[in-house]
mmCIF file of N, CA and C in Angstrom:
data_model
loop_
_atom_site.group_PDB
_atom_site.id
_atom_site.type_symbol
_atom_site.label_atom_id
_atom_site.label_comp_id
_atom_site.label_asym_id
_atom_site.label_seq_id
_atom_site.Cartn_x
_atom_site.Cartn_y
_atom_site.Cartn_z
ATOM 1 N N THR A 1473 81.325 -39.839 -104.481
ATOM 2 C CA THR A 1473 82.479 -38.967 -104.405
ATOM 3 C C THR A 1473 83.231 -39.244 -103.100
ATOM 4 N N ALA A 1474 84.535 -39.313 -103.209
ATOM 5 C CA ALA A 1474 85.378 -39.529 -102.030
ATOM 6 C C ALA A 1474 85.554 -38.217 -101.276
ATOM 7 N N VAL A 1475 85.585 -38.309 -99.968
ATOM 8 C CA VAL A 1475 85.813 -37.129 -99.132
ATOM 9 C C VAL A 1475 87.318 -36.893 -99.049
ATOM 10 N N THR A 1476 87.733 -35.691 -99.404
ATOM 11 C CA THR A 1476 89.149 -35.330 -99.403
ATOM 12 C C THR A 1476 89.421 -34.331 -98.284
ATOM 13 N N PRO A 1477 90.704 -34.119 -97.959
ATOM 14 C CA PRO A 1477 91.015 -33.076 -96.965
ATOM 15 C C PRO A 1477 90.479 -31.703 -97.370
ATOM 16 N N ALA A 1478 90.436 -31.433 -98.686
ATOM 17 C CA ALA A 1478 89.900 -30.150 -99.156
ATOM 18 C C ALA A 1478 88.413 -30.028 -98.819
ATOM 19 N N HIS A 1479 87.657 -31.138 -98.949
ATOM 20 C CA HIS A 1479 86.234 -31.126 -98.582
ATOM 21 C C HIS A 1479 86.066 -30.839 -97.090
ATOM 22 N N VAL A 1480 86.859 -31.508 -96.285
ATOM 23 C CA VAL A 1480 86.771 -31.317 -94.832
ATOM 24 C C VAL A 1480 87.042 -29.866 -94.477
ATOM 25 N N GLN A 1481 88.090 -29.295 -95.078
ATOM 26 C CA GLN A 1481 88.423 -27.906 -94.775
ATOM 27 C C GLN A 1481 87.313 -26.967 -95.238
ATOM 28 N N GLU A 1482 86.788 -27.206 -96.438
ATOM 29 C CA GLU A 1482 85.767 -26.316 -96.985
ATOM 30 C C GLU A 1482 84.465 -26.359 -96.186
ATOM 31 N N TYR A 1483 84.008 -27.561 -95.834
ATOM 32 C CA TYR A 1483 82.691 -27.695 -95.217
ATOM 33 C C TYR A 1483 82.693 -27.709 -93.688
ATOM 34 N N ILE A 1484 83.790 -28.112 -93.102
ATOM 35 C CA ILE A 1484 83.860 -28.176 -91.640
ATOM 36 C C ILE A 1484 84.782 -27.099 -91.082
ATOM 37 N N GLY A 1485 85.783 -26.707 -91.867
ATOM 38 C CA GLY A 1485 86.682 -25.648 -91.442
ATOM 39 C C GLY A 1485 87.937 -26.134 -90.754
ATOM 40 N N ILE A 1486 88.189 -27.438 -90.795
ATOM 41 C CA ILE A 1486 89.389 -27.988 -90.171
ATOM 42 C C ILE A 1486 90.402 -28.306 -91.259
ATOM 43 N N SER A 1487 91.561 -27.702 -91.164
ATOM 44 C CA SER A 1487 92.620 -27.926 -92.140
ATOM 45 C C SER A 1487 93.592 -28.972 -91.625
ATOM 46 N N LYS A 1488 94.044 -29.820 -92.533
ATOM 47 C CA LYS A 1488 95.026 -30.851 -92.174
ATOM 48 C C LYS A 1488 96.360 -30.216 -91.784
ATOM 49 N N ASP A 1489 96.702 -29.117 -92.429
ATOM 50 C CA ASP A 1489 98.004 -28.486 -92.212
ATOM 51 C C ASP A 1489 97.971 -27.300 -91.254
ATOM 52 N N TYR A 1490 96.817 -26.675 -91.107
ATOM 53 C CA TYR A 1490 96.722 -25.461 -90.307
ATOM 54 C C TYR A 1490 95.721 -25.647 -89.173
ATOM 55 N N ASN A 1491 96.151 -26.358 -88.142
ATOM 56 C CA ASN A 1491 95.295 -26.561 -86.976
ATOM 57 C C ASN A 1491 96.157 -26.465 -85.720
ATOM 58 N N VAL A 1492 95.520 -26.440 -84.584
ATOM 59 C CA VAL A 1492 96.241 -26.229 -83.327
ATOM 60 C C VAL A 1492 97.223 -27.365 -83.034
ATOM 61 N N PHE A 1493 96.924 -28.570 -83.505
ATOM 62 C CA PHE A 1493 97.829 -29.698 -83.251
ATOM 63 C C PHE A 1493 99.114 -29.560 -84.066
ATOM 64 N N GLU A 1494 98.989 -29.096 -85.304
ATOM 65 C CA GLU A 1494 100.175 -28.836 -86.124
ATOM 66 C C GLU A 1494 100.959 -27.660 -85.549
ATOM 67 N N LEU A 1495 100.244 -26.673 -85.016
ATOM 68 C CA LEU A 1495 100.905 -25.537 -84.364
ATOM 69 C C LEU A 1495 101.696 -26.011 -83.154
ATOM 70 N N GLN A 1496 101.102 -26.864 -82.333
ATOM 71 C CA GLN A 1496 101.804 -27.393 -81.163
ATOM 72 C C GLN A 1496 103.071 -28.126 -81.585
ATOM 73 N N LYS A 1497 102.963 -28.960 -82.617
ATOM 74 C CA LYS A 1497 104.137 -29.697 -83.098
ATOM 75 C C LYS A 1497 105.218 -28.747 -83.588
ATOM 76 N N ALA A 1498 104.807 -27.726 -84.338
ATOM 77 C CA ALA A 1498 105.774 -26.763 -84.872
ATOM 78 C C ALA A 1498 106.443 -25.976 -83.747
ATOM 79 N N LEU A 1499 105.673 -25.573 -82.746
ATOM 80 C CA LEU A 1499 106.262 -24.876 -81.598
ATOM 81 C C LEU A 1499 107.167 -25.812 -80.811
ATOM 82 N N ALA A 1500 106.748 -27.070 -80.678
ATOM 83 C CA ALA A 1500 107.535 -28.053 -79.920
ATOM 84 C C ALA A 1500 108.921 -28.236 -80.506
ATOM 85 N N THR A 1501 109.024 -28.164 -81.822
ATOM 86 C CA THR A 1501 110.318 -28.363 -82.488
ATOM 87 C C THR A 1501 110.971 -27.037 -82.876
ATOM 88 N N ARG A 1502 110.336 -25.945 -82.472
ATOM 89 C CA ARG A 1502 110.839 -24.596 -82.776
ATOM 90 C C ARG A 1502 111.013 -24.382 -84.281
ATOM 91 N N ASP A 1503 110.044 -24.859 -85.040
ATOM 92 C CA ASP A 1503 110.053 -24.758 -86.502
ATOM 93 C C ASP A 1503 109.475 -23.401 -86.902
ATOM 94 N N LEU A 1504 110.349 -22.391 -86.958
ATOM 95 C CA LEU A 1504 109.924 -21.015 -87.218
ATOM 96 C C LEU A 1504 109.137 -20.870 -88.522
ATOM 97 N N PRO A 1505 109.613 -21.422 -89.658
ATOM 98 C CA PRO A 1505 108.828 -21.261 -90.894
ATOM 99 C C PRO A 1505 107.413 -21.837 -90.782
ATOM 100 N N LYS A 1506 107.291 -22.996 -90.171
ATOM 101 C CA LYS A 1506 105.966 -23.618 -90.047
ATOM 102 C C LYS A 1506 105.081 -22.830 -89.083
ATOM 103 N N VAL A 1507 105.643 -22.382 -87.968
ATOM 104 C CA VAL A 1507 104.865 -21.572 -87.020
ATOM 105 C C VAL A 1507 104.406 -20.285 -87.706
ATOM 106 N N THR A 1508 105.276 -19.692 -88.507
ATOM 107 C CA THR A 1508 104.935 -18.464 -89.223
ATOM 108 C C THR A 1508 103.785 -18.702 -90.201
ATOM 109 N N ARG A 1509 103.849 -19.806 -90.955
ATOM 110 C CA ARG A 1509 102.771 -20.137 -91.907
ATOM 111 C C ARG A 1509 101.444 -20.377 -91.177
ATOM 112 N N ILE A 1510 101.499 -21.181 -90.131
ATOM 113 C CA ILE A 1510 100.273 -21.476 -89.380
ATOM 114 C C ILE A 1510 99.745 -20.204 -88.717
ATOM 115 N N GLY A 1511 100.652 -19.410 -88.161
ATOM 116 C CA GLY A 1511 100.251 -18.151 -87.529
ATOM 117 C C GLY A 1511 99.577 -17.205 -88.505
ATOM 118 N N ALA A 1512 100.118 -17.106 -89.719
ATOM 119 C CA ALA A 1512 99.512 -16.248 -90.743
ATOM 120 C C ALA A 1512 98.123 -16.765 -91.118
ATOM 121 N N HIS A 1513 98.001 -18.080 -91.228
ATOM 122 C CA HIS A 1513 96.699 -18.674 -91.547
ATOM 123 C C HIS A 1513 95.701 -18.407 -90.416
ATOM 124 N N PHE A 1514 96.119 -18.639 -89.181
ATOM 125 C CA PHE A 1514 95.243 -18.386 -88.035
ATOM 126 C C PHE A 1514 94.832 -16.912 -87.999
ATOM 127 N N ALA A 1515 95.801 -16.021 -88.203
ATOM 128 C CA ALA A 1515 95.530 -14.587 -88.134
ATOM 129 C C ALA A 1515 94.562 -14.147 -89.234
ATOM 130 N N SER A 1516 94.650 -14.784 -90.404
ATOM 131 C CA SER A 1516 93.754 -14.410 -91.501
ATOM 132 C C SER A 1516 92.363 -15.028 -91.339
ATOM 133 N N ASN A 1517 92.237 -15.985 -90.458
ATOM 134 C CA ASN A 1517 90.952 -16.645 -90.187
ATOM 135 C C ASN A 1517 90.673 -16.622 -88.683
ATOM 136 N N ILE A 1518 90.742 -15.439 -88.090
ATOM 137 C CA ILE A 1518 90.686 -15.311 -86.634
ATOM 138 C C ILE A 1518 89.348 -15.796 -86.065
ATOM 139 N N ARG A 1519 88.288 -15.726 -86.853
ATOM 140 C CA ARG A 1519 86.987 -16.217 -86.355
ATOM 141 C C ARG A 1519 86.984 -17.727 -86.205
ATOM 142 N N ARG A 1520 87.698 -18.406 -87.091
ATOM 143 C CA ARG A 1520 87.791 -19.870 -87.002
ATOM 144 C C ARG A 1520 88.890 -20.299 -86.039
ATOM 145 N N ASN A 1521 89.788 -19.392 -85.727
ATOM 146 C CA ASN A 1521 90.919 -19.691 -84.844
ATOM 147 C C ASN A 1521 91.045 -18.606 -83.788
ATOM 148 N N PRO A 1522 90.072 -18.477 -82.901
ATOM 149 C CA PRO A 1522 90.121 -17.402 -81.901
ATOM 150 C C PRO A 1522 91.354 -17.521 -81.000
ATOM 151 N N LEU A 1523 91.902 -16.378 -80.659
ATOM 152 C CA LEU A 1523 93.101 -16.339 -79.828
ATOM 153 C C LEU A 1523 92.885 -17.059 -78.501
ATOM 154 N N ILE A 1524 91.748 -16.867 -77.879
ATOM 155 C CA ILE A 1524 91.492 -17.479 -76.571
ATOM 156 C C ILE A 1524 91.515 -19.006 -76.659
ATOM 157 N N VAL A 1525 91.005 -19.571 -77.742
ATOM 158 C CA VAL A 1525 91.006 -21.026 -77.922
ATOM 159 C C VAL A 1525 92.428 -21.522 -78.163
ATOM 160 N N THR A 1526 93.185 -20.775 -78.963
ATOM 161 C CA THR A 1526 94.577 -21.135 -79.239
ATOM 162 C C THR A 1526 95.401 -21.086 -77.960
ATOM 163 N N ILE A 1527 95.237 -20.027 -77.184
ATOM 164 C CA ILE A 1527 95.965 -19.899 -75.915
ATOM 165 C C ILE A 1527 95.612 -21.050 -74.983
ATOM 166 N N SER A 1528 94.352 -21.375 -74.895
ATOM 167 C CA SER A 1528 93.907 -22.467 -74.027
ATOM 168 C C SER A 1528 94.555 -23.795 -74.422
ATOM 169 N N SER A 1529 94.591 -24.079 -75.707
ATOM 170 C CA SER A 1529 95.208 -25.320 -76.194
ATOM 171 C C SER A 1529 96.704 -25.336 -75.913
ATOM 172 N N LEU A 1530 97.358 -24.198 -76.166
ATOM 173 C CA LEU A 1530 98.803 -24.131 -75.929
ATOM 174 C C LEU A 1530 99.117 -24.203 -74.432
ATOM 175 N N TYR A 1531 98.272 -23.610 -73.604
ATOM 176 C CA TYR A 1531 98.475 -23.689 -72.154
ATOM 177 C C TYR A 1531 98.426 -25.143 -71.693
ATOM 178 N N SER A 1532 97.440 -25.861 -72.156
ATOM 179 C CA SER A 1532 97.311 -27.278 -71.799
ATOM 180 C C SER A 1532 98.537 -28.058 -72.266
ATOM 181 N N TYR A 1533 98.968 -27.781 -73.472
ATOM 182 C CA TYR A 1533 100.115 -28.481 -74.054
ATOM 183 C C TYR A 1533 101.391 -28.208 -73.252
ATOM 184 N N PHE A 1534 101.714 -26.928 -73.059
ATOM 185 C CA PHE A 1534 102.963 -26.590 -72.374
ATOM 186 C C PHE A 1534 102.915 -26.920 -70.882
ATOM 187 N N SER A 1535 101.736 -26.946 -70.287
ATOM 188 C CA SER A 1535 101.622 -27.402 -68.893
ATOM 189 C C SER A 1535 102.041 -28.859 -68.783
ATOM 190 N N LYS A 1536 101.656 -29.652 -69.772
ATOM 191 C CA LYS A 1536 102.050 -31.064 -69.780
ATOM 192 C C LYS A 1536 103.545 -31.216 -70.041
ATOM 193 N N VAL A 1537 104.101 -30.355 -70.882
ATOM 194 C CA VAL A 1537 105.552 -30.386 -71.117
ATOM 195 C C VAL A 1537 106.277 -30.069 -69.812
ATOM 196 N N LEU A 1538 105.796 -29.073 -69.070
ATOM 197 C CA LEU A 1538 106.414 -28.717 -67.789
ATOM 198 C C LEU A 1538 106.294 -29.868 -66.790
ATOM 199 N N MET A 1539 105.137 -30.499 -66.751
ATOM 200 C CA MET A 1539 104.939 -31.639 -65.862
ATOM 201 C C MET A 1539 105.885 -32.781 -66.246
ATOM 202 N N LEU A 1540 106.075 -32.968 -67.546
ATOM 203 C CA LEU A 1540 106.965 -34.026 -68.029
ATOM 204 C C LEU A 1540 108.393 -33.804 -67.533
ATOM 205 N N HIS A 1541 108.824 -32.542 -67.488
ATOM 206 C CA HIS A 1541 110.164 -32.238 -66.966
ATOM 207 C C HIS A 1541 110.318 -32.751 -65.531
ATOM 208 N N SER A 1542 109.266 -32.616 -64.744
ATOM 209 C CA SER A 1542 109.347 -33.058 -63.345
ATOM 210 C C SER A 1542 109.294 -34.579 -63.222
ATOM 211 N N LEU A 1543 108.897 -35.253 -64.287
ATOM 212 C CA LEU A 1543 108.802 -36.717 -64.277
ATOM 213 C C LEU A 1543 110.000 -37.379 -64.950
ATOM 214 N N LYS A 1544 111.014 -36.578 -65.247
ATOM 215 C CA LYS A 1544 112.195 -37.103 -65.943
ATOM 216 C C LYS A 1544 112.750 -38.325 -65.202
ATOM 217 N N GLY A 1545 112.996 -39.379 -65.960
ATOM 218 C CA GLY A 1545 113.522 -40.607 -65.382
ATOM 219 C C GLY A 1545 112.450 -41.590 -64.937
ATOM 220 N N SER A 1546 111.199 -41.156 -64.943
ATOM 221 C CA SER A 1546 110.093 -42.046 -64.567
ATOM 222 C C SER A 1546 109.772 -42.992 -65.719
ATOM 223 N N PRO A 1547 109.182 -44.134 -65.406
ATOM 224 C CA PRO A 1547 108.762 -45.049 -66.477
ATOM 225 C C PRO A 1547 107.678 -44.400 -67.352
ATOM 226 N N ASP A 1548 107.646 -44.785 -68.625
ATOM 227 C CA ASP A 1548 106.659 -44.221 -69.547
ATOM 228 C C ASP A 1548 105.231 -44.400 -69.045
ATOM 229 N N ALA A 1549 104.940 -45.546 -68.457
ATOM 230 C CA ALA A 1549 103.577 -45.802 -67.958
ATOM 231 C C ALA A 1549 103.179 -44.765 -66.909
ATOM 232 N N GLU A 1550 104.131 -44.393 -66.057
ATOM 233 C CA GLU A 1550 103.859 -43.381 -65.033
ATOM 234 C C GLU A 1550 103.643 -42.013 -65.675
ATOM 235 N N MET A 1551 104.458 -41.709 -66.694
ATOM 236 C CA MET A 1551 104.306 -40.436 -67.405
ATOM 237 C C MET A 1551 102.948 -40.359 -68.102
ATOM 238 N N LEU A 1552 102.560 -41.436 -68.769
ATOM 239 C CA LEU A 1552 101.265 -41.474 -69.454
ATOM 240 C C LEU A 1552 100.129 -41.194 -68.476
ATOM 241 N N LYS A 1553 100.195 -41.826 -67.327
ATOM 242 C CA LYS A 1553 99.142 -41.661 -66.319
ATOM 243 C C LYS A 1553 99.129 -40.230 -65.774
ATOM 244 N N ALA A 1554 100.298 -39.713 -65.430
ATOM 245 C CA ALA A 1554 100.381 -38.365 -64.853
ATOM 246 C C ALA A 1554 99.911 -37.291 -65.842
ATOM 247 N N LEU A 1555 100.242 -37.481 -67.125
ATOM 248 C CA LEU A 1555 99.865 -36.503 -68.143
ATOM 249 C C LEU A 1555 98.471 -36.758 -68.714
ATOM 250 N N GLU A 1556 97.851 -37.851 -68.261
ATOM 251 C CA GLU A 1556 96.526 -38.245 -68.738
ATOM 252 C C GLU A 1556 96.507 -38.427 -70.255
ATOM 253 N N LEU A 1557 97.531 -39.129 -70.748
ATOM 254 C CA LEU A 1557 97.638 -39.429 -72.178
ATOM 255 C C LEU A 1557 97.216 -40.868 -72.420
ATOM 256 N N ARG A 1558 96.714 -41.128 -73.605
ATOM 257 C CA ARG A 1558 96.214 -42.464 -73.913
ATOM 258 C C ARG A 1558 97.189 -43.327 -74.686
ATOM 259 N N SER A 1559 98.225 -42.718 -75.255
ATOM 260 C CA SER A 1559 99.134 -43.546 -76.053
ATOM 261 C C SER A 1559 100.567 -43.027 -75.997
ATOM 262 N N ASP A 1560 101.477 -43.948 -76.280
ATOM 263 C CA ASP A 1560 102.899 -43.600 -76.344
ATOM 264 C C ASP A 1560 103.171 -42.581 -77.442
ATOM 265 N N TRP A 1561 102.362 -42.601 -78.485
ATOM 266 C CA TRP A 1561 102.562 -41.686 -79.613
ATOM 267 C C TRP A 1561 102.497 -40.238 -79.123
ATOM 268 N N PHE A 1562 101.516 -39.925 -78.288
ATOM 269 C CA PHE A 1562 101.397 -38.570 -77.744
ATOM 270 C C PHE A 1562 102.555 -38.265 -76.796
ATOM 271 N N LEU A 1563 102.940 -39.244 -76.016
ATOM 272 C CA LEU A 1563 104.041 -39.054 -75.077
ATOM 273 C C LEU A 1563 105.323 -38.689 -75.814
ATOM 274 N N LYS A 1564 105.561 -39.323 -76.957
ATOM 275 C CA LYS A 1564 106.757 -39.017 -77.758
ATOM 276 C C LYS A 1564 106.779 -37.551 -78.159
ATOM 277 N N GLU A 1565 105.621 -37.023 -78.524
ATOM 278 C CA GLU A 1565 105.556 -35.621 -78.931
ATOM 279 C C GLU A 1565 105.895 -34.687 -77.762
ATOM 280 N N TYR A 1566 105.377 -35.002 -76.589
ATOM 281 C CA TYR A 1566 105.686 -34.183 -75.412
ATOM 282 C C TYR A 1566 107.163 -34.303 -75.035
ATOM 283 N N LYS A 1567 107.704 -35.499 -75.163
ATOM 284 C CA LYS A 1567 109.133 -35.689 -74.877
ATOM 285 C C LYS A 1567 109.982 -34.877 -75.847
ATOM 286 N N LEU A 1568 109.564 -34.834 -77.109
ATOM 287 C CA LEU A 1568 110.291 -34.044 -78.103
ATOM 288 C C LEU A 1568 110.275 -32.565 -77.714
ATOM 289 N N ALA A 1569 109.126 -32.079 -77.308
ATOM 290 C CA ALA A 1569 109.025 -30.681 -76.878
ATOM 291 C C ALA A 1569 109.928 -30.419 -75.681
ATOM 292 N N ALA A 1570 109.993 -31.376 -74.765
ATOM 293 C CA ALA A 1570 110.825 -31.218 -73.566
ATOM 294 C C ALA A 1570 112.307 -31.160 -73.908
ATOM 295 N N THR A 1571 112.700 -31.708 -75.057
ATOM 296 C CA THR A 1571 114.106 -31.606 -75.470
ATOM 297 C C THR A 1571 114.414 -30.231 -76.064
ATOM 298 N N HIS A 1572 113.381 -29.527 -76.536
ATOM 299 C CA HIS A 1572 113.582 -28.209 -77.145
ATOM 300 C C HIS A 1572 113.328 -27.052 -76.180
ATOM 301 N N TYR A 1573 112.715 -27.355 -75.036
ATOM 302 C CA TYR A 1573 112.421 -26.322 -74.036
ATOM 303 C C TYR A 1573 112.875 -26.824 -72.671
ATOM 304 N N THR A 1574 113.721 -26.055 -72.011
ATOM 305 C CA THR A 1574 114.121 -26.388 -70.644
ATOM 306 C C THR A 1574 112.922 -26.129 -69.731
ATOM 307 N N PRO A 1575 112.984 -26.588 -68.481
ATOM 308 C CA PRO A 1575 111.880 -26.258 -67.566
ATOM 309 C C PRO A 1575 111.660 -24.741 -67.449
ATOM 310 N N ALA A 1576 112.743 -23.977 -67.380
ATOM 311 C CA ALA A 1576 112.613 -22.517 -67.269
ATOM 312 C C ALA A 1576 111.983 -21.920 -68.530
ATOM 313 N N GLN A 1577 112.378 -22.407 -69.695
ATOM 314 C CA GLN A 1577 111.796 -21.912 -70.946
ATOM 315 C C GLN A 1577 110.315 -22.279 -71.034
ATOM 316 N N THR A 1578 109.982 -23.469 -70.580
ATOM 317 C CA THR A 1578 108.585 -23.910 -70.599
ATOM 318 C C THR A 1578 107.748 -23.034 -69.666
ATOM 319 N N ALA A 1579 108.268 -22.740 -68.492
ATOM 320 C CA ALA A 1579 107.563 -21.863 -67.547
ATOM 321 C C ALA A 1579 107.395 -20.463 -68.147
ATOM 322 N N ARG A 1580 108.408 -19.998 -68.879
ATOM 323 C CA ARG A 1580 108.335 -18.699 -69.542
ATOM 324 C C ARG A 1580 107.219 -18.688 -70.588
ATOM 325 N N VAL A 1581 107.096 -19.778 -71.350
ATOM 326 C CA VAL A 1581 106.029 -19.878 -72.353
ATOM 327 C C VAL A 1581 104.664 -19.798 -71.665
ATOM 328 N N ILE A 1582 104.512 -20.509 -70.569
ATOM 329 C CA ILE A 1582 103.239 -20.487 -69.837
ATOM 330 C C ILE A 1582 102.941 -19.073 -69.335
ATOM 331 N N SER A 1583 103.968 -18.376 -68.876
ATOM 332 C CA SER A 1583 103.806 -16.994 -68.435
ATOM 333 C C SER A 1583 103.391 -16.089 -69.605
ATOM 334 N N LEU A 1584 104.004 -16.310 -70.773
ATOM 335 C CA LEU A 1584 103.630 -15.541 -71.969
ATOM 336 C C LEU A 1584 102.171 -15.796 -72.348
ATOM 337 N N LEU A 1585 101.755 -17.037 -72.247
ATOM 338 C CA LEU A 1585 100.366 -17.370 -72.578
ATOM 339 C C LEU A 1585 99.403 -16.630 -71.650
ATOM 340 N N LYS A 1586 99.755 -16.550 -70.369
ATOM 341 C CA LYS A 1586 98.924 -15.808 -69.410
ATOM 342 C C LYS A 1586 98.884 -14.325 -69.791
ATOM 343 N N GLU A 1587 100.065 -13.782 -70.121
ATOM 344 C CA GLU A 1587 100.147 -12.367 -70.510
ATOM 345 C C GLU A 1587 99.258 -12.079 -71.722
ATOM 346 N N TYR A 1588 99.344 -12.936 -72.735
ATOM 347 C CA TYR A 1588 98.570 -12.690 -73.954
ATOM 348 C C TYR A 1588 97.082 -12.979 -73.760
ATOM 349 N N ASP A 1589 96.747 -13.849 -72.856
ATOM 350 C CA ASP A 1589 95.344 -14.065 -72.512
ATOM 351 C C ASP A 1589 94.775 -12.768 -71.935
ATOM 352 N N LEU A 1590 95.508 -12.176 -70.999
ATOM 353 C CA LEU A 1590 95.058 -10.916 -70.398
ATOM 354 C C LEU A 1590 95.024 -9.789 -71.429
ATOM 355 N N ARG A 1591 96.073 -9.693 -72.251
ATOM 356 C CA ARG A 1591 96.113 -8.634 -73.263
ATOM 357 C C ARG A 1591 94.956 -8.761 -74.250
ATOM 358 N N SER A 1592 94.597 -10.012 -74.591
ATOM 359 C CA SER A 1592 93.487 -10.206 -75.531
ATOM 360 C C SER A 1592 92.168 -9.724 -74.936
ATOM 361 N N LYS A 1593 92.140 -9.607 -73.615
ATOM 362 C CA LYS A 1593 90.938 -9.138 -72.917
ATOM 363 C C LYS A 1593 91.048 -7.667 -72.534
ATOM 364 N N GLY A 1594 92.106 -6.993 -73.025
ATOM 365 C CA GLY A 1594 92.267 -5.564 -72.799
ATOM 366 C C GLY A 1594 93.080 -5.184 -71.584
ATOM 367 N N VAL A 1595 93.574 -6.154 -70.822
ATOM 368 C CA VAL A 1595 94.356 -5.872 -69.619
ATOM 369 C C VAL A 1595 95.820 -5.662 -70.003
ATOM 370 N N ASP A 1596 96.381 -4.546 -69.580
ATOM 371 C CA ASP A 1596 97.788 -4.222 -69.850
ATOM 372 C C ASP A 1596 98.146 -4.291 -71.327
ATOM 373 N N ASN A 1597 97.190 -3.998 -72.170
ATOM 374 C CA ASN A 1597 97.459 -3.964 -73.604
ATOM 375 C C ASN A 1597 97.791 -2.527 -73.950
ATOM 376 N N ASP A 1598 99.088 -2.232 -74.041
ATOM 377 C CA ASP A 1598 99.543 -0.855 -74.194
ATOM 378 C C ASP A 1598 99.165 -0.239 -75.535
ATOM 379 N N THR A 1599 98.812 -1.053 -76.509
ATOM 380 C CA THR A 1599 98.379 -0.510 -77.791
ATOM 381 C C THR A 1599 96.936 -0.943 -78.025
ATOM 382 N N THR A 1600 96.029 0.013 -77.887
ATOM 383 C CA THR A 1600 94.606 -0.313 -77.973
ATOM 384 C C THR A 1600 94.187 -0.769 -79.365
ATOM 385 N N ASN A 1601 94.992 -0.491 -80.371
ATOM 386 C CA ASN A 1601 94.645 -0.895 -81.732
ATOM 387 C C ASN A 1601 95.157 -2.286 -82.080
ATOM 388 N N THR A 1602 95.797 -2.962 -81.145
ATOM 389 C CA THR A 1602 96.325 -4.291 -81.416
ATOM 390 C C THR A 1602 95.183 -5.293 -81.363
ATOM 391 N N GLY A 1603 94.850 -5.841 -82.527
ATOM 392 C CA GLY A 1603 93.772 -6.817 -82.597
ATOM 393 C C GLY A 1603 94.271 -8.210 -82.280
ATOM 394 N N GLU A 1604 93.327 -9.150 -82.255
ATOM 395 C CA GLU A 1604 93.662 -10.542 -81.939
ATOM 396 C C GLU A 1604 94.704 -11.114 -82.886
ATOM 397 N N ALA A 1605 94.571 -10.816 -84.164
ATOM 398 C CA ALA A 1605 95.490 -11.383 -85.157
ATOM 399 C C ALA A 1605 96.928 -10.944 -84.884
ATOM 400 N N GLU A 1606 97.109 -9.662 -84.598
ATOM 401 C CA GLU A 1606 98.457 -9.156 -84.323
ATOM 402 C C GLU A 1606 98.999 -9.701 -83.006
ATOM 403 N N LEU A 1607 98.140 -9.771 -82.000
ATOM 404 C CA LEU A 1607 98.562 -10.339 -80.716
ATOM 405 C C LEU A 1607 99.008 -11.789 -80.894
ATOM 406 N N MET A 1608 98.267 -12.525 -81.713
ATOM 407 C CA MET A 1608 98.589 -13.930 -81.939
ATOM 408 C C MET A 1608 99.969 -14.072 -82.579
ATOM 409 N N LYS A 1609 100.215 -13.309 -83.638
ATOM 410 C CA LYS A 1609 101.517 -13.395 -84.322
ATOM 411 C C LYS A 1609 102.652 -12.988 -83.386
ATOM 412 N N GLU A 1610 102.432 -11.934 -82.617
ATOM 413 C CA GLU A 1610 103.435 -11.463 -81.654
ATOM 414 C C GLU A 1610 103.716 -12.536 -80.596
ATOM 415 N N MET A 1611 102.662 -13.175 -80.116
ATOM 416 C CA MET A 1611 102.803 -14.219 -79.100
ATOM 417 C C MET A 1611 103.627 -15.390 -79.641
ATOM 418 N N PHE A 1612 103.334 -15.836 -80.861
ATOM 419 C CA PHE A 1612 104.094 -16.945 -81.446
ATOM 420 C C PHE A 1612 105.571 -16.579 -81.561
ATOM 421 N N TRP A 1613 105.841 -15.351 -81.981
ATOM 422 C CA TRP A 1613 107.224 -14.891 -82.127
ATOM 423 C C TRP A 1613 107.941 -14.932 -80.772
ATOM 424 N N LYS A 1614 107.277 -14.428 -79.735
ATOM 425 C CA LYS A 1614 107.899 -14.400 -78.405
ATOM 426 C C LYS A 1614 108.108 -15.804 -77.845
ATOM 427 N N ILE A 1615 107.203 -16.722 -78.139
ATOM 428 C CA ILE A 1615 107.379 -18.098 -77.667
ATOM 429 C C ILE A 1615 108.650 -18.690 -78.262
ATOM 430 N N LEU A 1616 108.901 -18.400 -79.518
ATOM 431 C CA LEU A 1616 110.062 -18.991 -80.199
ATOM 432 C C LEU A 1616 111.372 -18.269 -79.920
ATOM 433 N N HIS A 1617 111.307 -17.042 -79.390
ATOM 434 C CA HIS A 1617 112.553 -16.275 -79.199
ATOM 435 C C HIS A 1617 112.804 -15.906 -77.762
#
């Protein structure tokens, strides 16, 4: 029997369409429908997609986007080294994100990630009934708007 994406998702829990890398791409291009779909999937499977892990991945991603802004005009080889990337393919994705987010917008996203990290831990969470799933959806919405 051939291994299909459905097998991988069923037995390992990794979806081809609903994973943090697809979320990063969707946020990078400000693709609201795709972010909404991925967010709903993450929220419905919060144990497989914990908010803290998602925030950590997005923090790493947007930190590199912010760093890329400061390297504007540098040769690609220098950017690859500074961002600790292994291929031009990844660099293209970060460059695409940098075209959709100004340095100030990128810094704002990083600030939002910090806020939601703290809120997920109960700090300054004004609504005690707000669970991880709701915080996650709210965070994605604020990143895009």
